[in-house]
N, CA and C of each residue as an Amber inpcrd file, in Angstrom:
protein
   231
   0.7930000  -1.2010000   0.0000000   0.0000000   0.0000000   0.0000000
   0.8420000   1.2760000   0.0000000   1.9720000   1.1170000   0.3090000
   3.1750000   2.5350000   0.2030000   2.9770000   3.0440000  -1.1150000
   2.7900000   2.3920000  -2.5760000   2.7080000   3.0690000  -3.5850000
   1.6990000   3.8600000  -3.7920000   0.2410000   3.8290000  -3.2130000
  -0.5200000   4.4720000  -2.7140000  -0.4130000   5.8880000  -2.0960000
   0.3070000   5.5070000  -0.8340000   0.5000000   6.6600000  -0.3640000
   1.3990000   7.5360000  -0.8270000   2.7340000   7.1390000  -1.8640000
   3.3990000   7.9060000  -2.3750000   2.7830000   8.8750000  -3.4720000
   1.5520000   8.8820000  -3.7800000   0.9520000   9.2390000  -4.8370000
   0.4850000  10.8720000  -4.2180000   0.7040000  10.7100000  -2.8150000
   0.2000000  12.3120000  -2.1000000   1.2590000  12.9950000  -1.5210000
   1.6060000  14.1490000  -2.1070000   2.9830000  14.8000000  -1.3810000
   3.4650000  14.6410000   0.1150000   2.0200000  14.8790000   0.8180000
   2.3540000  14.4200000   2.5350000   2.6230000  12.8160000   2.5850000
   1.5450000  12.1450000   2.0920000   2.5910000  10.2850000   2.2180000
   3.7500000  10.2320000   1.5060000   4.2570000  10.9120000   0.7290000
   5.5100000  10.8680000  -0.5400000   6.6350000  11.4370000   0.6840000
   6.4170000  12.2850000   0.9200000   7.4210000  12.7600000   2.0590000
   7.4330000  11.8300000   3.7470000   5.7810000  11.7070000   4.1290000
   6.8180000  10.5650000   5.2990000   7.0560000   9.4180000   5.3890000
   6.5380000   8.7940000   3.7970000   7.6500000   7.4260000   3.6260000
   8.5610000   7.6670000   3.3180000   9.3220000   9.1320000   2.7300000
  10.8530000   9.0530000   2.3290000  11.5590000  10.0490000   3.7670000
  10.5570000   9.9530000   4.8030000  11.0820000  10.5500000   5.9500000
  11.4410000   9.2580000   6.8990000  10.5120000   8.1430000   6.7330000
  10.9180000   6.7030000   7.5060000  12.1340000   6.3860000   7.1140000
  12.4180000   6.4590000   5.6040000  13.1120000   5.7680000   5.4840000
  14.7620000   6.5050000   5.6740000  15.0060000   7.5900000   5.9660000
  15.6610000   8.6240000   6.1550000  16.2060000   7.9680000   8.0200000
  15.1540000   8.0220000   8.9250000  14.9070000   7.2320000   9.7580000
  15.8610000   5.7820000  10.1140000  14.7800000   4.8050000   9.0880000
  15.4620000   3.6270000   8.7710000  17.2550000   4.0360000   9.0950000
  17.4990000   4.2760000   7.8540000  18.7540000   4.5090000   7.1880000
  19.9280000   4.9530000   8.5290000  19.1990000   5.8070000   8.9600000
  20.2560000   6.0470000  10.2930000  20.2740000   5.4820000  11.4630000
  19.4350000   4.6930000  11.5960000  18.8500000   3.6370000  12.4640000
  20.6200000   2.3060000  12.0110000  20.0750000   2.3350000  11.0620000
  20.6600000   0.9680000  10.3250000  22.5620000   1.3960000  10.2820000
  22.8050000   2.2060000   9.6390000  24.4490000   3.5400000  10.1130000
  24.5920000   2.9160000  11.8560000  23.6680000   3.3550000  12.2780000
  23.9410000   3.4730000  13.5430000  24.6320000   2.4340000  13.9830000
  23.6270000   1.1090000  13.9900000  23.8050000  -0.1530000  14.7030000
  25.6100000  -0.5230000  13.9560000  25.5140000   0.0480000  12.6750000
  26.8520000  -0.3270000  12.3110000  28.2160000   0.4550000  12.6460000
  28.1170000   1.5330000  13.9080000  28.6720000   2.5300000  14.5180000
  29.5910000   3.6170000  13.4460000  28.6440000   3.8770000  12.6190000
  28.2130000   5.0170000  11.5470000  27.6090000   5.8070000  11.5170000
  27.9260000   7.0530000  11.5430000  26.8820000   8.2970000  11.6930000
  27.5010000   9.2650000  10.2250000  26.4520000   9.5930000   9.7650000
  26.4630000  10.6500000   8.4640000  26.1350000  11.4530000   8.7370000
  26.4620000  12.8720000   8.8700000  26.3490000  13.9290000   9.5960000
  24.9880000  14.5480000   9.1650000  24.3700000  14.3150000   7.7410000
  23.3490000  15.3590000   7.1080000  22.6050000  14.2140000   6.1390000
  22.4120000  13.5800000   6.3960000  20.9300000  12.6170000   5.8720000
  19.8760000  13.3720000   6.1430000  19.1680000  13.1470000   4.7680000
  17.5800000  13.7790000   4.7490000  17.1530000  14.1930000   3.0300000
  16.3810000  14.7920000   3.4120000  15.1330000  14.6520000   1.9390000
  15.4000000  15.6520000   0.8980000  15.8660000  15.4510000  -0.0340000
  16.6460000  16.5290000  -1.6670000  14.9390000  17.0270000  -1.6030000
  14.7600000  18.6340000  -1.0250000  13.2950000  19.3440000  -0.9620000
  13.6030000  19.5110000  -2.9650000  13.8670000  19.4100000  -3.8860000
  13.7430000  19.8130000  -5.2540000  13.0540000  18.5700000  -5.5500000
  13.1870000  17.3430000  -4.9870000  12.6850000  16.1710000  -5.7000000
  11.1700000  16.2460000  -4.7830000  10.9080000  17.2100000  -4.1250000
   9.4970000  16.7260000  -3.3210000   8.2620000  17.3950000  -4.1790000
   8.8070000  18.4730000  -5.3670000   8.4270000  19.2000000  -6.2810000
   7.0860000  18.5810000  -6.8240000   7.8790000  17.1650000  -7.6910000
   7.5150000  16.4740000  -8.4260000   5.7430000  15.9780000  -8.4250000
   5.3600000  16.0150000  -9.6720000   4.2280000  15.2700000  -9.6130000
   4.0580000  14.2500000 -10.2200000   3.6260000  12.6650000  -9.8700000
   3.1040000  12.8380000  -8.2600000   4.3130000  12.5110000  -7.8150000
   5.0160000  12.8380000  -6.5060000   6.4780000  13.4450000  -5.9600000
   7.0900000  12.0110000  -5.8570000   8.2380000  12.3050000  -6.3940000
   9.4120000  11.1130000  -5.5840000  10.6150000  11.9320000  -5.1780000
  10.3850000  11.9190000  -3.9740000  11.4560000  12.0660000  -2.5870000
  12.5130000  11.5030000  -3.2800000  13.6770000  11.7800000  -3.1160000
  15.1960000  11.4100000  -3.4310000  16.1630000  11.3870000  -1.7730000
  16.7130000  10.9540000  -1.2500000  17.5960000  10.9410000  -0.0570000
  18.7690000  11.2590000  -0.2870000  19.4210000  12.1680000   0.3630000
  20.4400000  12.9260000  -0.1430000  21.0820000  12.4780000   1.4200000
  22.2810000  11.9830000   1.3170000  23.2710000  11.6240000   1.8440000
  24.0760000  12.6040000   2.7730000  24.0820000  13.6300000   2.0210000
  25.0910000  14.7710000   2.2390000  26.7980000  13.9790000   2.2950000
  27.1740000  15.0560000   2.8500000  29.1220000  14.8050000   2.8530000
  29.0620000  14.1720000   4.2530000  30.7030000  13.5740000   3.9960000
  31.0410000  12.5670000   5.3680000  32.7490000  13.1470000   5.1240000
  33.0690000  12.2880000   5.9090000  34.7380000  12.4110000   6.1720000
  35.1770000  11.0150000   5.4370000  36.3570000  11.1030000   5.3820000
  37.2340000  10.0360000   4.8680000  37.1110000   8.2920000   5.7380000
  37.0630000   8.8510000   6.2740000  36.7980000   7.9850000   7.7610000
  36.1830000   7.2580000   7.6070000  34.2210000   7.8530000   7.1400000
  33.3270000   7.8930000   7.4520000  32.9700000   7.0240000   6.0780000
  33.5180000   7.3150000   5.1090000  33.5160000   6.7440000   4.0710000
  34.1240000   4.9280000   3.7230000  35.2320000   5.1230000   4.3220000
  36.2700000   3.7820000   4.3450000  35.2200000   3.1500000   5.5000000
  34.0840000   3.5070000   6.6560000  33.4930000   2.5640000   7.5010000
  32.2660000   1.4600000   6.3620000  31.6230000   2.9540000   5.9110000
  30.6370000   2.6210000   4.6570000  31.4510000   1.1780000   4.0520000
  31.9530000   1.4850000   3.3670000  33.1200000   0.7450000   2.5630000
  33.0450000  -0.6700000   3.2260000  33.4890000  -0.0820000   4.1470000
  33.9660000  -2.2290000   5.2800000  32.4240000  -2.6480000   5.6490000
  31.4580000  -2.2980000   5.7670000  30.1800000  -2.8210000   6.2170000
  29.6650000  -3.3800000   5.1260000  29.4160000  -2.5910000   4.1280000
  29.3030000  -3.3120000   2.3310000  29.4930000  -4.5420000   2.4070000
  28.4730000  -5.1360000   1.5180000  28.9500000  -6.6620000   1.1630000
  29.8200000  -6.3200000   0.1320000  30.9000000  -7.2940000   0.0220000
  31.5960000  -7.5950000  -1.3540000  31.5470000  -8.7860000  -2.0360000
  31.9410000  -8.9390000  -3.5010000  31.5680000  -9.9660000  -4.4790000
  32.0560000 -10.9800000  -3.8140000  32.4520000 -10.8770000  -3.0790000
  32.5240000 -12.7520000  -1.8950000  31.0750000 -12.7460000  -1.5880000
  30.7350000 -12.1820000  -1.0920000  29.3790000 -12.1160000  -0.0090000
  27.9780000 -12.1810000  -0.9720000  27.9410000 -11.6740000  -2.4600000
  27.2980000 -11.7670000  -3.0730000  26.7560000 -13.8280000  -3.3260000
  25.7080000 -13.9380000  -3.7990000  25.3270000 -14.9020000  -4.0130000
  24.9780000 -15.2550000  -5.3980000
């Protein structure tokens, strides 16, 4: 039923606000934090809207953690 609700700017925005949510939820547990996660407001424009998640910038650091949590083509199936 989410495709539903994405069809209305207010459900389009707080399923791409859960998942914004999610996302740092999920960083987290992997002792990852991205300083500026949240919602590209140009993509909320759209009709009917698709939300885009914009990452923002990280550090080097922050990047090489990303990196090691990733599955790699070992891990693939």
């Amino acid at each position: 039923m989410k495709e539903d609700i994405m069809k209305t700017t207010t459900g389009a925005i707080e399923v791409a606000q859960e998942a914004v949510t999610e996302l740092r939820e999920a960083l987290a547990r992997a002792g990852i934090r991205l300083p500026s996660p949240g919602l590209d407001v140009v993509t909320l424009a759209a009709d009917p809207p698709r939300p885009h998640v914009e990452l923002g910038c990280c550090t080097v650091e922050t990047a090489r953690l990303l990196a090691a949590v990733l599955p790699g083509e070992e891990n693939r199936s």
